[in-house]
CSV table of C-alpha atoms and ligand atoms in Angstrom, one decimal:
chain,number,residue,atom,x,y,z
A,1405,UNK,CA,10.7,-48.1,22.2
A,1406,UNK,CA,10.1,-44.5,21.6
A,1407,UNK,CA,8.1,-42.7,24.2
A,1408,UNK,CA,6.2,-39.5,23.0
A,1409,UNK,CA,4.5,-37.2,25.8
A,1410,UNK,CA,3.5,-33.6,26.6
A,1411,UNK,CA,3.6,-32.0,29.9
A,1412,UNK,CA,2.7,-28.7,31.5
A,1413,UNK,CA,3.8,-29.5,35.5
A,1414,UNK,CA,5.6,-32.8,35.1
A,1415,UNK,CA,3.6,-35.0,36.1
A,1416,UNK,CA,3.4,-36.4,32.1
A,1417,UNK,CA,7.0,-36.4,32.0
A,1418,UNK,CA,7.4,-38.0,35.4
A,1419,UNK,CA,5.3,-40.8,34.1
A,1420,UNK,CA,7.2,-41.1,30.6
A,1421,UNK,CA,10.6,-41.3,32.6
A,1422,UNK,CA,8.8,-44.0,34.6
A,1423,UNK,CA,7.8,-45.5,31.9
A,1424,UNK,CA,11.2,-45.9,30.2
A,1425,UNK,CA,12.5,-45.7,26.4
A,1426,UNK,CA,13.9,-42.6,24.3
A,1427,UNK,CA,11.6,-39.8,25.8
A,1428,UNK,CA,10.1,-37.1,22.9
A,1429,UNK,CA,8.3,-34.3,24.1
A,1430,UNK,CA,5.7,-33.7,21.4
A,1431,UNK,CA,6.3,-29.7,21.4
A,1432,UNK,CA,9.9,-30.2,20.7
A,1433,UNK,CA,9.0,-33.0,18.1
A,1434,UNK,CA,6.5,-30.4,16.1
A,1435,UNK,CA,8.7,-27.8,16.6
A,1436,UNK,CA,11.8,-29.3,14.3
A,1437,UNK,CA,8.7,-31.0,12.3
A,1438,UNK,CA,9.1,-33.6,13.0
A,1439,UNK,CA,6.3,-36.0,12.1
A,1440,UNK,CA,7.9,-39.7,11.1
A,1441,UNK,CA,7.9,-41.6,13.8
A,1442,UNK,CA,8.8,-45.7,13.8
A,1443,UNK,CA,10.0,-47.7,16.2
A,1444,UNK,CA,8.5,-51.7,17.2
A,1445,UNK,CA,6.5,-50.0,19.8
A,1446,UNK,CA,5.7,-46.4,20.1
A,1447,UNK,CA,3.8,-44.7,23.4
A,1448,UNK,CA,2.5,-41.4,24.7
A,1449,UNK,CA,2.1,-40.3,27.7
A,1450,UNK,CA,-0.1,-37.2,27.8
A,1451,UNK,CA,-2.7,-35.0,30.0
A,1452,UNK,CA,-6.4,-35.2,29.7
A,1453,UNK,CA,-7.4,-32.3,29.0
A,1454,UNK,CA,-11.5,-31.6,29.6
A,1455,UNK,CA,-12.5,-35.0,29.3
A,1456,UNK,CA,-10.4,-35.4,25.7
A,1457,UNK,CA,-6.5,-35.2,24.8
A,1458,UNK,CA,-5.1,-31.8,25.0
A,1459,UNK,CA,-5.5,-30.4,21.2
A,1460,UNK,CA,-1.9,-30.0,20.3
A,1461,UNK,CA,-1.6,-33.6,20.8
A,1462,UNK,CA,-4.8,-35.1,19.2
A,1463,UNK,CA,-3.7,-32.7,15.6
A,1464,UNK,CA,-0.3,-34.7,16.5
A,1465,UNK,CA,-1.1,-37.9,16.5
A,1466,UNK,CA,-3.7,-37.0,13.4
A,1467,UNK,CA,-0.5,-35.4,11.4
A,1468,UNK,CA,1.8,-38.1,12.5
A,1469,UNK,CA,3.1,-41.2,9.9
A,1470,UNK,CA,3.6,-43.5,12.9
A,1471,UNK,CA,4.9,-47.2,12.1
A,1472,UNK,CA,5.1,-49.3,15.1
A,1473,UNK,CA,3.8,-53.0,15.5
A,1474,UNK,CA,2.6,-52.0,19.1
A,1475,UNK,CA,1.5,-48.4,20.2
A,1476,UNK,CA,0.4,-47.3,23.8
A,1477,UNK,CA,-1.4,-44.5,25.5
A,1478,UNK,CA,-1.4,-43.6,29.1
A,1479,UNK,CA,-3.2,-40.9,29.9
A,1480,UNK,CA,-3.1,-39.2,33.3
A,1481,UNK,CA,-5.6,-36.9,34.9
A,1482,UNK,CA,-6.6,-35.5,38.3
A,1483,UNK,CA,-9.3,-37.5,38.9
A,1484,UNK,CA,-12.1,-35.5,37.5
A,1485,UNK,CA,-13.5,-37.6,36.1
A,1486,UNK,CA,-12.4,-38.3,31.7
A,1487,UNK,CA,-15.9,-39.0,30.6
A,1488,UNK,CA,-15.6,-40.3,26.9
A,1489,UNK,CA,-11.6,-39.9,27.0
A,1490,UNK,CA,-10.7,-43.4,26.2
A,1491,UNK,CA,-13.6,-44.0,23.7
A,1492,UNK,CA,-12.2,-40.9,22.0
A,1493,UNK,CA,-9.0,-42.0,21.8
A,1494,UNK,CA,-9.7,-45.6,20.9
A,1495,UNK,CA,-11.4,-43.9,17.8
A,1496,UNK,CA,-8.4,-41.9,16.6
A,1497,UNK,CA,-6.7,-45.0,17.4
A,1498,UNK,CA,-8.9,-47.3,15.2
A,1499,UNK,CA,-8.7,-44.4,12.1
A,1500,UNK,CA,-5.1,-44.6,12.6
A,1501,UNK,CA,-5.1,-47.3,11.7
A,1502,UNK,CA,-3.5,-48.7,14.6
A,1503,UNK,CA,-4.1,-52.6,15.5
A,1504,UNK,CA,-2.6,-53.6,18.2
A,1505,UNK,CA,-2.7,-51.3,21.1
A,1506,UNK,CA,-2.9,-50.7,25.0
A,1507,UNK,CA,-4.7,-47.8,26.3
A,1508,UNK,CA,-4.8,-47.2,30.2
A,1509,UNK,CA,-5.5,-44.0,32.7
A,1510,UNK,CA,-4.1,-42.9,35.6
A,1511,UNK,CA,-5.0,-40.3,38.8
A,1512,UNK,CA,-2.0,-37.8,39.4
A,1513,UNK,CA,-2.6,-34.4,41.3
A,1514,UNK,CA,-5.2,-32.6,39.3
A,1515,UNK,CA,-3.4,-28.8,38.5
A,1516,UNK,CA,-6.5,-27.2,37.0
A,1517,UNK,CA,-6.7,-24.4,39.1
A,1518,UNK,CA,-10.2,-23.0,39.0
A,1519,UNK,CA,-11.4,-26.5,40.0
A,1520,UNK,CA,-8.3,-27.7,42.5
A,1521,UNK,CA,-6.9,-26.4,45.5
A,1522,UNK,CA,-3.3,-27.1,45.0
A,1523,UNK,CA,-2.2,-27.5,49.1
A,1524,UNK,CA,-5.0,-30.6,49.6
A,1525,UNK,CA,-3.6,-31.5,45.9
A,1526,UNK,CA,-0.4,-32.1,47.1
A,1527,UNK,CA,-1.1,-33.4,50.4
A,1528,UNK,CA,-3.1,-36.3,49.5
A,1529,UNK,CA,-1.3,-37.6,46.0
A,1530,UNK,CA,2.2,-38.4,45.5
A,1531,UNK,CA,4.6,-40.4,43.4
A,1532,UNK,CA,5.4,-42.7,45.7
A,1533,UNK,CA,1.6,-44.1,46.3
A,1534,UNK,CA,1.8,-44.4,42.5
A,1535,UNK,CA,4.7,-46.8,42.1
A,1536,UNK,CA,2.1,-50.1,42.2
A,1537,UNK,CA,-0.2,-49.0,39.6
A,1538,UNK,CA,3.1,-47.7,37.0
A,1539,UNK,CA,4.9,-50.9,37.7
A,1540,UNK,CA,1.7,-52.8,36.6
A,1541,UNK,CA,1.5,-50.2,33.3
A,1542,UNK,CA,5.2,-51.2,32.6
A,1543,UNK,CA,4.8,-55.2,32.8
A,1544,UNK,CA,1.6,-54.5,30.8
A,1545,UNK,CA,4.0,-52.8,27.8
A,1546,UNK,CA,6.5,-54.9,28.4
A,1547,UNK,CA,4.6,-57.8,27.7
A,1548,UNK,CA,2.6,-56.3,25.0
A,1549,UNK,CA,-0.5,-56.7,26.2
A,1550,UNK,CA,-4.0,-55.3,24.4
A,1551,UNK,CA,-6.2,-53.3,26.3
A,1552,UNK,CA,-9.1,-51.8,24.4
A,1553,UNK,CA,-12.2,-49.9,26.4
A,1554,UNK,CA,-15.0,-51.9,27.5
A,1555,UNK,CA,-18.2,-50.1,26.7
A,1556,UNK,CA,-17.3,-47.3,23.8
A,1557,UNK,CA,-19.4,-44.5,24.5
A,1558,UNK,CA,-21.5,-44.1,21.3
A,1559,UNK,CA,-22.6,-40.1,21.1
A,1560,UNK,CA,-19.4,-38.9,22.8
A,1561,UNK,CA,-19.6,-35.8,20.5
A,1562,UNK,CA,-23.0,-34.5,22.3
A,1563,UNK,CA,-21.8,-34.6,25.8
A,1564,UNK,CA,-22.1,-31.1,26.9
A,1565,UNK,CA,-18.3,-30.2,28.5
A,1566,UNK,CA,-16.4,-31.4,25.1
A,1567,UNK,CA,-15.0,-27.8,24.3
A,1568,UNK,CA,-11.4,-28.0,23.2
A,1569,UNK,CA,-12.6,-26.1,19.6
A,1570,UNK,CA,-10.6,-23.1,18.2
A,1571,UNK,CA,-12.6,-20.2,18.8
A,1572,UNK,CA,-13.0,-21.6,22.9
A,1573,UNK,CA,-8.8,-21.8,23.1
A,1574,UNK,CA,-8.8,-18.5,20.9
A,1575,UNK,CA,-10.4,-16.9,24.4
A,1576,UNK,CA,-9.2,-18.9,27.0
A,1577,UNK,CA,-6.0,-16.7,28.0
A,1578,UNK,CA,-8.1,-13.6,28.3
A,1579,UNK,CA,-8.6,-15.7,31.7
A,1580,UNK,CA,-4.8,-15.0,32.7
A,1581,UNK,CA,-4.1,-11.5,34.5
A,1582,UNK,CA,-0.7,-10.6,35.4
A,1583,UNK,CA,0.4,-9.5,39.2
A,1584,UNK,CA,2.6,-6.3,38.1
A,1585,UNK,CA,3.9,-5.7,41.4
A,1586,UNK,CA,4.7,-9.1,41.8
A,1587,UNK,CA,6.2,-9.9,38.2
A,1588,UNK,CA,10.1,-9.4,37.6
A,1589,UNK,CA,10.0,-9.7,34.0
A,1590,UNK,CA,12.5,-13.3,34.6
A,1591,UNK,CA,10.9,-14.9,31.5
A,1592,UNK,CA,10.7,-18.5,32.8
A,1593,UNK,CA,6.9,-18.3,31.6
A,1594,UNK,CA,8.5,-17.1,28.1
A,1595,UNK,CA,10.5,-20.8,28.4
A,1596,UNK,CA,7.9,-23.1,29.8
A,1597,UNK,CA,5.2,-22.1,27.0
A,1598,UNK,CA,5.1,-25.3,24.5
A,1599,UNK,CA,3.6,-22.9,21.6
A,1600,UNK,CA,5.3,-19.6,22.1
A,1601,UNK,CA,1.9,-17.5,23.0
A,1602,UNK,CA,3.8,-15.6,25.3
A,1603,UNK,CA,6.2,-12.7,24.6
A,1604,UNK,CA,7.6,-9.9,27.0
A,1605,UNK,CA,7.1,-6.5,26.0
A,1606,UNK,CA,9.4,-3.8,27.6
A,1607,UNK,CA,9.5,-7.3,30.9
A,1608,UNK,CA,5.4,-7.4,31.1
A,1609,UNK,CA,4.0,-10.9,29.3
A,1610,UNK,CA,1.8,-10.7,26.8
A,1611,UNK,CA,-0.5,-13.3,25.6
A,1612,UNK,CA,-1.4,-13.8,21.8
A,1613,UNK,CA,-4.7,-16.1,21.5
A,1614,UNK,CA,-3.2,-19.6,20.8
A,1615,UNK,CA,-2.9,-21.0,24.0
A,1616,UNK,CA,-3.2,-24.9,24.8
A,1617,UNK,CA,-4.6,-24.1,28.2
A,1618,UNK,CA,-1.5,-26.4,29.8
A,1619,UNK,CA,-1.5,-24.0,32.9
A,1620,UNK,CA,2.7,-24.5,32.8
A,1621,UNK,CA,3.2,-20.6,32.4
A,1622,UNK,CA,1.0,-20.1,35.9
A,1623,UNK,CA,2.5,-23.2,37.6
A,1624,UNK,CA,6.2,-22.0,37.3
A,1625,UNK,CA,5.8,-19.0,38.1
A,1626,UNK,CA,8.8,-18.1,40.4
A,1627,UNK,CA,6.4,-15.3,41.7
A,1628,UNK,CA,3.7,-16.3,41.3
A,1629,UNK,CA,2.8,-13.1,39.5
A,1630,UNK,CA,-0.1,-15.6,36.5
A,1631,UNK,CA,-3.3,-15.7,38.1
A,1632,UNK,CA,-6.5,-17.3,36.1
A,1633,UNK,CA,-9.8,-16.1,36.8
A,1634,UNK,CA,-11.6,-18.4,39.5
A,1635,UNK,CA,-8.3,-19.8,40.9
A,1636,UNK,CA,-8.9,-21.3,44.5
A,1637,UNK,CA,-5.7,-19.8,45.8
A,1638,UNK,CA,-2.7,-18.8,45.0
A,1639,UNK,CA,-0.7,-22.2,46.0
A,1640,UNK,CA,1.2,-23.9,43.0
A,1641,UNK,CA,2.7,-27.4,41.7
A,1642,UNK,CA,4.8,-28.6,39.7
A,1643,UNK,CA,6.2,-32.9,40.0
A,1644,UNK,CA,8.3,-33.3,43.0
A,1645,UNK,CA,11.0,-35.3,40.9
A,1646,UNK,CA,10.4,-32.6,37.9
A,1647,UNK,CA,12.8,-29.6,37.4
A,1648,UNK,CA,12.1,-26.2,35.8
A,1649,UNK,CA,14.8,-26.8,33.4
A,1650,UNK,CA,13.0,-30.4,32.1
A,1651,UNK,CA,9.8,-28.5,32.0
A,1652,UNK,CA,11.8,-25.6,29.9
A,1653,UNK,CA,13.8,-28.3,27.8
A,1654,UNK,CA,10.4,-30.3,26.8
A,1655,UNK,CA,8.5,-27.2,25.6
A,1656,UNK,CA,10.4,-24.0,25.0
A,1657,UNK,CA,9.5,-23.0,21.4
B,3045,LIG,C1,-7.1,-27.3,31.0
B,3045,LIG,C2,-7.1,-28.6,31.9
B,3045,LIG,C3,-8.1,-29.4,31.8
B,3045,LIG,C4,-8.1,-30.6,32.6
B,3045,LIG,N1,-9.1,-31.5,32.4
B,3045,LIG,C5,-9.2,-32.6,33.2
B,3045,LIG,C6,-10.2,-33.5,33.0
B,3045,LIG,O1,-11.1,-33.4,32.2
B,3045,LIG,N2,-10.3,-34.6,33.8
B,3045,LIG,C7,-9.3,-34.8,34.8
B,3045,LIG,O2,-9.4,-35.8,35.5
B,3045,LIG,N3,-8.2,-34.0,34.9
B,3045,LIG,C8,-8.1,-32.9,34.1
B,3045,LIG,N4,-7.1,-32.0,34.2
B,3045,LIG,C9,-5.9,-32.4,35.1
B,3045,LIG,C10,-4.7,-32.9,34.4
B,3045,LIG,O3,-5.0,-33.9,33.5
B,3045,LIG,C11,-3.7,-33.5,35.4
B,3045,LIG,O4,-3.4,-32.6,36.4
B,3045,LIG,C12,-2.4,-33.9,34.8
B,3045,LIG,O5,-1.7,-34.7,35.7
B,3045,LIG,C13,-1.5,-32.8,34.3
B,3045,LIG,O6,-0.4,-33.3,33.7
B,3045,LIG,P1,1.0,-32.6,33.4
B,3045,LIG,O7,1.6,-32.3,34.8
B,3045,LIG,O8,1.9,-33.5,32.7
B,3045,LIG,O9,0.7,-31.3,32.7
B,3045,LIG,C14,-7.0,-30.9,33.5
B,3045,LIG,C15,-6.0,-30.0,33.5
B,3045,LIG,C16,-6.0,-28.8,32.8
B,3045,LIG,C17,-4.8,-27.9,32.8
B,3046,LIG,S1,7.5,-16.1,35.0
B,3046,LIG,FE1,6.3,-14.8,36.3
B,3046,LIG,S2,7.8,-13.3,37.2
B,3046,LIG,FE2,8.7,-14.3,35.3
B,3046,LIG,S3,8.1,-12.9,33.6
B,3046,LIG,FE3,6.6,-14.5,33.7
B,3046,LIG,S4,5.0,-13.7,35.0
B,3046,LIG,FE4,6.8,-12.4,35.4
B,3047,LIG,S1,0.1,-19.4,27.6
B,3047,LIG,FE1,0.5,-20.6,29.5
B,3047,LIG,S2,-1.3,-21.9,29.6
B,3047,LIG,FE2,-1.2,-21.2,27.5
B,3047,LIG,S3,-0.1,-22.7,26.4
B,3047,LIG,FE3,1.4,-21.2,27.0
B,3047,LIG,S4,2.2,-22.0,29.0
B,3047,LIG,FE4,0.3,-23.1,28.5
């Protein structure tokens, strides 16, 4: 089983480890271009990202040549709310080609920062509450169960909040400010980028226009020196049973 996911705080990771087989991180896997992937069954484990997949993996999985006789998808998200999510996914699924599959959902802390205040985030979900609902997601792979969506949502592409296109992500790091006082030019949000839109120039990050809107450069933040605009506070997260260097070794470009 090969296990393909994408994380910005770990929590995706956290849940691929859980999960079990050889662990991909997609960033890594487009980086070396790699795009063959075959194995009986194939997952991924991956964010929701505004009530879709984040766009680096949707053009993935698009781009991909993926041969497996079973394929899953477990997508985790704060709790939001995922809208037409699975009916989108179901759909790349189905042009995929894709015949026998198990698509499920589940509620980690929710690290979108203008929305979530991180303390209460952390206070209320953990992994440990989770271990019920991933032990039922393992049996389900493990015995290779099908789980489609119920009620496709027809129209999906008319609902008003679905806004991963280019020239929205072209904008969206004009959100970011940088604390200069409070930045010591370490590079760790250099590292934790998984498409290089970061550089330092003489130690001050800059940010070049292509960003995936993953939030890992703000969460890791030793100094907390990233803001974005609208945060709730300055309070952080990354997965309790997630290091730095995992997060750096799954998406450093
Ligand atoms: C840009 C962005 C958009 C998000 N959109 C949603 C959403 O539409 N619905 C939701 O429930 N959670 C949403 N989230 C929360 C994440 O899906 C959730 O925190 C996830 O566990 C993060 O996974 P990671 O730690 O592997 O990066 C969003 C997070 C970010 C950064
Ligand atoms: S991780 Fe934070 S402290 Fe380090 S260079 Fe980036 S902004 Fe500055
Ligand atoms: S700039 Fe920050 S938020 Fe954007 S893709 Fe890179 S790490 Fe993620």
């Amino acid at each position: 089983m090969k296990t393909l996911y994408f994380t910005g705080t770990g929590n995706s990771l956290y849940l691929a480890k859980q999960i079990g087989g050889e662990l991909f991180s997609i960033p890594q896997l487009i980086k070396d271009k790699t795009y063959n992937i075959e194995d009986d069954v194939v997952g991924f484990v991956v964010p929701c990202y505004y009530y879709t997949l984040p766009r680096l993996v949707e053009k993935y999985i698009r781009q991909a040549n993926i041969k497996a006789d079973y394929v899953f998808l477990i997508l985790n998200n704060g709790g939001g709310g995922i809208v037409a999510a699975m009916t989108i996914i179901e759909n790349l699924f189905k042009e995929k080609g894709f015949t026998h599959y198990y698509l499920n959902k589940i509620v980690m802390v929710d690290n979108f920062l203008p929305c979530y205040d991180m303390i209460y985030e952390k206070k209320v979900k953990n992994n440990q509450l989770l271990e019920p609902e991933i032990t039922k997601i393992k049996e389900d792979i493990h015995n290779k169960l099908e789980f489609n969506i119920d009620e496709p949502i027809k129209d999906y592409h008319n609902l008003p909040e679905y806004n991963l296109n280019e020239l929205h992500m072209d904008q969206i790091d004009e959100d970011y400010t940088i604390d200069l006082d409070s930045c010591n030019g370490c590079g760790i949000c250099v590292k934790v980028c998984p498409v290089g839109n970061i550089k330092l120039e003489n130690t001050i990050p800059n940010f070049f226009h292509y960003c995936e809107w993953c939030m890992s450069c703000i969460h890791n933040c030793p100094k907390r020196a990233i803001h974005i605009k609208n945060e709730i506070n300055d309070e952080r997260f990354i997965n309790s049973d997630i290091s730095l260097n995992e997060i750096i070794r799954s998406n450093e470009q």
